[in-house]
Short mmCIF file of C-alpha atoms in Angstrom, two decimals:
data_model
loop_
_atom_site.label_atom_id
_atom_site.label_comp_id
_atom_site.label_asym_id
_atom_site.label_seq_id
_atom_site.Cartn_x
_atom_site.Cartn_y
_atom_site.Cartn_z
CA MET R 56 -2.08 25.38 -8.10
CA ARG R 57 -1.89 25.92 -4.36
CA GLU R 58 -1.46 23.57 -1.41
CA VAL R 59 -4.84 23.17 0.27
CA THR R 60 -4.27 20.72 3.12
CA SER R 61 -1.33 20.08 5.43
CA ALA R 62 0.53 16.92 6.36
CA GLN R 63 -1.09 17.10 9.79
CA ASP R 64 -4.53 17.27 8.19
CA GLU R 65 -3.75 13.98 6.45
CA ILE R 66 -2.51 12.36 9.66
CA ASP R 67 -5.54 13.52 11.62
CA TYR R 68 -7.92 12.26 8.96
CA ARG R 69 -6.26 8.84 8.81
CA ASN R 70 -6.38 8.54 12.57
CA THR R 71 -10.10 9.35 12.45
CA VAL R 72 -10.72 6.53 9.96
CA PHE R 73 -8.64 4.10 12.01
CA ALA R 74 -10.53 5.04 15.17
CA LYS R 75 -13.86 4.61 13.43
CA VAL R 76 -13.01 1.14 12.15
CA GLU R 77 -11.58 0.02 15.48
CA SER R 78 -14.55 1.27 17.46
CA LEU R 79 -16.93 -0.76 15.28
CA MET R 80 -14.81 -3.86 15.66
CA VAL R 81 -14.53 -3.48 19.42
CA ALA R 82 -18.30 -3.00 19.61
CA ASN R 83 -18.92 -6.05 17.38
CA ASP R 84 -21.09 -3.82 15.22
CA PHE R 85 -20.93 -6.01 12.14
CA THR R 86 -23.74 -4.20 10.33
CA ALA R 87 -22.04 -0.82 10.54
CA LEU R 88 -18.61 -2.31 9.82
CA THR R 89 -19.89 -3.97 6.66
CA ALA R 90 -21.68 -0.79 5.60
CA LEU R 91 -18.49 1.23 6.07
CA GLU R 92 -16.50 -1.12 3.85
CA GLU R 93 -19.21 -0.96 1.19
CA SER R 94 -19.27 2.82 1.36
CA TYR R 95 -15.50 3.15 0.95
CA ARG R 96 -15.47 0.55 -1.81
CA THR R 97 -18.31 1.83 -3.95
CA SER R 98 -17.45 5.51 -3.57
CA ARG R 99 -13.72 4.86 -4.27
CA SER R 100 -13.13 7.74 -1.87
CA ARG R 101 -9.67 9.02 -1.03
CA THR R 102 -7.84 10.85 1.72
CA MET R 103 -6.43 14.32 1.15
CA ASN R 104 -3.13 12.94 -0.15
CA GLY R 105 -4.92 10.51 -2.46
CA TYR R 106 -4.76 7.28 -0.48
CA TRP R 107 -7.80 5.02 -0.64
CA ASN R 108 -10.10 5.00 2.38
CA LEU R 109 -10.69 1.34 1.58
CA GLY R 110 -6.98 0.71 2.02
CA LEU R 111 -7.06 2.35 5.44
CA PHE R 112 -10.07 0.24 6.35
CA HIS R 113 -8.30 -3.01 5.54
CA ALA R 114 -5.05 -1.90 7.12
CA LYS R 115 -6.89 -1.31 10.40
CA VAL R 116 -8.80 -4.59 10.15
CA ASP R 117 -5.53 -6.45 9.60
CA SER R 118 -3.96 -4.71 12.55
CA PHE R 119 -6.89 -5.51 14.80
CA LEU R 120 -6.92 -9.18 13.80
CA GLY R 121 -3.16 -9.43 14.15
CA ASP R 122 -3.42 -9.67 17.93
CA GLY R 123 -1.61 -12.83 18.99
CA LEU R 124 0.25 -13.37 15.72
CA THR R 125 3.68 -13.44 17.30
CA VAL R 126 6.12 -16.30 17.72
CA GLU R 127 6.03 -15.74 21.49
CA LYS R 128 2.27 -16.41 21.48
CA GLY R 129 2.48 -19.39 19.14
CA CYS R 130 1.32 -17.50 16.04
CA LEU R 131 -2.29 -18.11 17.06
CA PRO R 132 -4.74 -15.34 16.10
CA LEU R 133 -6.63 -14.39 19.22
CA LYS R 134 -9.51 -12.79 17.31
CA ALA R 135 -10.31 -15.63 14.90
CA ASP R 136 -13.74 -15.90 16.48
CA PHE R 137 -14.43 -12.29 15.54
CA VAL R 138 -14.00 -13.13 11.84
CA ALA R 139 -16.30 -16.14 12.13
CA ARG R 140 -19.03 -14.02 13.70
CA TRP R 141 -18.55 -11.26 11.13
CA LYS R 142 -18.93 -13.77 8.29
CA ALA R 143 -22.06 -15.19 9.86
CA ALA R 144 -23.56 -11.73 10.31
CA SER R 145 -22.64 -10.56 6.75
CA PRO R 146 -22.50 -13.66 4.54
CA ASN R 147 -22.66 -11.68 1.28
CA SER R 148 -20.00 -9.16 2.18
CA PRO R 149 -16.49 -9.42 0.72
CA ALA R 150 -14.86 -7.80 3.75
CA PRO R 151 -14.91 -10.67 6.31
CA ILE R 152 -13.85 -13.18 3.67
CA ILE R 153 -10.84 -11.09 2.73
CA ALA R 154 -10.10 -10.40 6.39
CA GLU R 155 -10.03 -14.12 7.20
CA ALA R 156 -7.71 -14.88 4.28
CA SER R 157 -5.42 -12.02 5.24
CA MET R 158 -5.34 -13.22 8.84
CA LEU R 159 -4.37 -16.73 7.76
CA GLU R 160 -1.67 -15.40 5.46
CA ALA R 161 -0.25 -13.33 8.33
CA GLN R 162 -0.31 -16.45 10.50
CA GLY R 163 1.73 -18.28 7.87
CA TRP R 164 4.35 -15.56 7.78
CA CYS R 165 4.47 -15.61 11.56
CA TYR R 166 5.43 -19.30 11.41
CA ARG R 167 7.99 -18.69 8.65
CA GLY R 168 9.51 -15.36 9.64
CA ASN R 169 10.58 -12.73 7.11
CA GLY R 170 14.18 -13.87 6.69
CA PHE R 171 15.75 -15.70 3.79
CA ALA R 172 14.79 -19.33 3.18
CA ASP R 173 17.87 -20.69 4.94
CA THR R 174 16.74 -19.05 8.18
CA VAL R 175 13.41 -20.93 8.27
CA THR R 176 13.26 -23.97 10.56
CA PRO R 177 12.18 -27.29 9.02
CA GLU R 178 9.08 -27.51 11.20
CA ALA R 179 7.95 -24.02 10.11
CA TRP R 180 7.67 -24.80 6.41
CA PRO R 181 4.56 -27.04 6.49
CA LYS R 182 2.80 -24.60 8.86
CA PHE R 183 3.64 -21.69 6.55
CA ARG R 184 2.49 -23.46 3.40
CA GLY R 185 -0.61 -24.81 5.08
CA ALA R 186 -1.72 -21.39 6.28
CA LEU R 187 -1.17 -19.79 2.88
CA GLN R 188 -2.98 -22.64 1.14
CA SER R 189 -5.94 -22.20 3.46
CA ALA R 190 -5.98 -18.46 2.73
CA TYR R 191 -5.85 -19.13 -0.99
CA GLU R 192 -8.69 -21.66 -0.85
CA ILE R 193 -10.91 -19.25 1.07
CA LEU R 194 -10.44 -16.57 -1.59
CA GLU R 195 -10.90 -18.97 -4.50
CA ALA R 196 -14.02 -20.55 -3.04
CA ASN R 197 -15.59 -17.13 -2.46
CA LYS R 198 -14.29 -15.29 -5.50
CA LYS R 199 -17.69 -14.22 -6.82
CA ILE R 200 -18.46 -12.38 -3.59
CA ALA R 201 -14.99 -11.27 -2.51
CA SER R 202 -13.45 -10.10 -5.80
CA VAL R 203 -15.73 -7.05 -6.03
CA ASN R 204 -13.37 -5.57 -3.45
CA PRO R 205 -9.91 -4.87 -4.90
CA GLU R 206 -8.28 -5.85 -1.61
CA TYR R 207 -9.06 -9.41 -2.73
CA TYR R 208 -6.32 -9.08 -5.37
CA ALA R 209 -3.93 -7.36 -2.97
CA VAL R 210 -4.10 -10.34 -0.61
CA LEU R 211 -3.86 -12.85 -3.44
CA ALA R 212 -0.79 -11.10 -4.83
CA SER R 213 0.92 -11.51 -1.47
CA ILE R 214 -0.07 -15.17 -1.27
CA TYR R 215 1.25 -15.83 -4.78
CA ARG R 216 4.62 -14.44 -3.76
CA GLY R 217 4.64 -16.59 -0.62
CA VAL R 218 3.95 -19.82 -2.48
CA SER R 219 6.33 -18.94 -5.36
CA ALA R 220 3.58 -19.10 -7.96
CA PRO R 221 4.67 -19.37 -11.62
CA GLU R 222 5.28 -15.96 -13.19
CA ASP R 223 2.72 -16.45 -15.93
CA LYS R 224 0.03 -17.17 -13.32
CA PHE R 225 1.10 -14.09 -11.37
CA LYS R 226 0.96 -11.93 -14.51
CA ASN R 227 -2.56 -13.22 -15.23
CA LEU R 228 -3.57 -12.22 -11.72
CA MET R 229 -2.16 -8.72 -12.21
CA ASP R 230 -3.95 -8.31 -15.54
CA GLU R 231 -7.23 -9.34 -13.93
CA ALA R 232 -6.68 -7.10 -10.92
CA ALA R 233 -5.85 -4.09 -13.08
CA LYS R 234 -8.91 -4.71 -15.23
CA ARG R 235 -11.18 -4.86 -12.18
CA GLU R 236 -9.65 -1.86 -10.38
CA PRO R 237 -6.59 -0.31 -12.03
CA ALA R 238 -5.84 2.33 -9.39
CA TYR R 239 -5.99 0.42 -6.10
CA PHE R 240 -2.56 1.02 -4.62
CA ARG R 241 -2.40 -1.90 -2.18
CA THR R 242 -2.54 -4.41 -5.01
CA TYR R 243 0.65 -2.96 -6.47
CA PHE R 244 2.25 -2.48 -3.06
CA ASN R 245 1.94 -6.22 -2.41
CA ALA R 246 2.64 -7.34 -5.95
CA VAL R 247 5.97 -5.55 -6.40
CA TRP R 248 7.54 -7.90 -3.83
CA PHE R 249 7.13 -10.77 -6.28
CA TYR R 250 9.90 -9.14 -8.33
CA MET R 251 12.22 -8.00 -5.52
CA PRO R 252 15.79 -9.43 -5.63
CA GLN R 253 15.47 -11.10 -2.22
CA TRP R 254 12.58 -13.15 -3.64
CA GLY R 255 14.32 -14.23 -6.80
CA GLY R 256 13.63 -11.16 -8.93
CA SER R 257 15.83 -8.26 -9.95
CA TRP R 258 15.87 -4.46 -9.93
CA GLY R 259 15.20 -4.54 -13.65
CA GLU R 260 12.01 -6.58 -13.08
CA VAL R 261 10.96 -4.19 -10.34
CA GLY R 262 11.41 -1.27 -12.72
CA ARG R 263 9.33 -2.98 -15.39
CA PHE R 264 6.57 -3.68 -12.89
CA LEU R 265 6.54 -0.03 -11.79
CA ARG R 266 5.99 1.04 -15.41
CA PHE R 267 3.28 -1.62 -15.82
CA ALA R 268 1.43 -0.33 -12.75
CA ALA R 269 1.73 3.30 -13.85
CA LYS R 270 0.45 2.46 -17.32
CA LYS R 271 -2.55 0.49 -16.04
CA SER R 272 -3.59 3.28 -13.66
CA GLU R 273 -2.78 6.33 -15.79
CA LYS R 274 -6.40 7.20 -16.60
CA THR R 275 -6.99 8.51 -13.04
CA GLU R 276 -3.46 8.74 -11.60
CA GLY R 277 -1.27 9.89 -14.49
CA SER R 278 2.06 8.33 -13.66
CA GLY R 279 1.45 8.75 -9.91
CA VAL R 280 1.37 5.06 -9.00
CA TYR R 281 5.08 4.87 -9.96
CA ILE R 282 6.18 7.03 -7.01
CA ARG R 283 3.49 5.67 -4.68
CA ILE R 284 4.89 2.14 -4.97
CA LEU R 285 8.44 3.38 -4.40
CA TRP R 286 7.32 5.49 -1.43
CA ASN R 287 5.66 2.46 0.15
CA LEU R 288 8.84 0.41 -0.31
CA GLU R 289 11.05 3.11 1.12
CA ALA R 290 8.81 3.24 4.18
CA CYS R 291 9.93 -0.32 4.98
CA ASN R 292 13.60 0.70 4.78
CA CYS R 293 14.13 -0.67 1.28
CA ASP R 294 16.98 1.24 -0.35
CA ILE R 295 15.39 0.98 -3.73
CA ILE R 296 14.64 4.34 -5.33
CA LYS R 297 18.16 5.05 -6.54
CA GLU R 298 18.37 1.47 -7.77
CA VAL R 299 15.37 1.46 -10.06
CA ALA R 300 14.00 4.97 -10.66
CA ASP R 301 14.93 7.12 -13.63
CA TRP R 302 14.70 10.81 -12.83
CA PRO R 303 12.36 12.02 -15.62
CA THR R 304 9.75 9.38 -14.74
CA LEU R 305 10.15 9.98 -11.04
CA GLN R 306 9.82 13.76 -11.43
CA ALA R 307 6.70 13.41 -13.61
CA SER R 308 5.19 10.94 -11.15
CA MET R 309 5.70 13.21 -8.13
CA ARG R 310 4.16 16.12 -9.98
CA ASP R 311 1.19 14.05 -11.12
CA VAL R 312 0.44 13.12 -7.51
CA TYR R 313 0.93 16.61 -6.12
CA GLN R 314 -1.12 18.32 -8.81
CA ARG R 315 -4.01 15.94 -8.15
CA TYR R 316 -3.61 15.96 -4.38
CA PRO R 317 -1.94 19.18 -3.19
CA ASN R 318 -1.45 17.92 0.34
CA GLY R 319 1.50 18.82 2.56
CA ARG R 320 2.40 15.19 3.22
CA ASN R 321 2.98 14.68 -0.50
CA ARG R 322 5.00 17.86 -0.93
CA GLU R 323 7.19 17.30 2.12
CA TYR R 324 8.12 13.79 1.03
CA PHE R 325 8.66 14.76 -2.59
CA MET R 326 10.88 17.69 -1.60
CA LYS R 327 13.06 15.48 0.61
CA LEU R 328 13.22 12.81 -2.08
CA SER R 329 14.30 15.37 -4.65
CA CYS R 330 17.13 16.39 -2.32
CA LYS R 331 18.18 12.75 -1.89
CA MET R 332 18.25 12.46 -5.67
CA ASP R 333 20.54 15.54 -5.82
CA LYS R 334 17.81 17.63 -7.41
CA PRO R 335 17.35 20.56 -5.00
CA GLN R 336 15.89 22.72 -7.82
CA GLU R 337 12.97 20.28 -8.05
CA ALA R 338 12.43 20.62 -4.30
CA PHE R 339 12.35 24.40 -4.74
CA GLU R 340 9.85 24.15 -7.60
CA LEU R 341 7.58 21.84 -5.61
CA ALA R 342 7.53 24.42 -2.80
CA GLN R 343 6.77 27.09 -5.36
CA MET R 344 3.90 25.01 -6.79
CA GLY R 345 2.29 24.75 -3.37
CA PHE R 346 2.95 28.28 -2.18
CA PRO R 347 3.11 30.62 -5.22
CA GLU R 348 2.58 33.63 -2.99
CA LYS R 349 5.79 33.11 -1.00
CA ARG R 350 8.93 35.13 -1.65
CA ARG R 351 11.98 33.48 -3.11
CA ASP R 352 13.88 33.66 0.15
CA GLU R 353 11.02 31.88 1.92
CA LEU R 354 10.97 29.14 -0.73
CA ASN R 355 14.76 28.81 -0.43
CA SER R 356 14.36 28.37 3.33
CA MET R 357 11.77 25.63 2.80
CA THR R 358 14.11 23.91 0.34
CA MET R 359 17.07 24.10 2.71
CA GLN R 360 14.96 22.65 5.51
CA ALA R 361 13.81 19.77 3.31
CA CYS R 362 17.35 18.98 2.16
CA SER R 363 18.64 19.16 5.73
CA GLU R 364 16.00 16.64 6.84
CA ALA R 365 16.83 14.43 3.87
CA MET R 366 20.50 14.39 4.78
CA ALA R 367 19.66 13.53 8.38
CA GLU R 368 17.45 10.63 7.27
CA ALA R 369 20.13 9.32 4.95
CA LYS R 370 22.68 8.96 7.78
#
């Protein structure tokens, strides 16, 4: 194999998608916005490093609608009217329904805050629960329309964690989500939090969930979802990989992703992660996979650079 696109290519592409979504929202072009969501959803298209375009779409929508969702501004979404007009313009589209539920869920977390339960003020609890209940009811009432989009399950998974849903109900949700769309990353990104220690779970439960997600998605991803979930967690400063990952599975997962998506962003992260796991030889071999034409001294230089950056990040 050979690396075909760089990390910067991935960044530039993502920024193009974000700009496209934002421009349509700013212009109130509901027809084109709805068509874009449908295109990304039905094509199941990916970026160069394998991320779903649909995931980028919803991430940008959430960001746009998050304006005003701060404690300082009273946790009041300033663009709620936008969602109402989008729903009216596209009543059979899943996108505005999911967007409204996600906005309400974000409002609930704004009231609550992200700290432990003992940091939440008494007056915040009913506001938090009320917002999440409203989000849940919107999704349930519109399931037939909204659940064709896998983001529906990603938002529900987050809501279930927020309301401390029974584990058997959560597992049923995950089974249904995986049956509908087994490889949609954002569902697993949100769902893994249900099992995190700070929410009453354990590292062992997190590890089991990682294996569940990898198994459900293996037809198209190999074991790649395993590392993708961990990568997403590490991005939020969760010191988790050394707690839950076993090296053979982690190594296989990184290689599955890079072989399917030989993008520089994947290689650079995997090389640094290999160094953090005290596996510099794996970092060298990843460089060799991407650049088989390079001399050994050049590959050694790439490996040393990756390990140096990994050490700096670890401090």
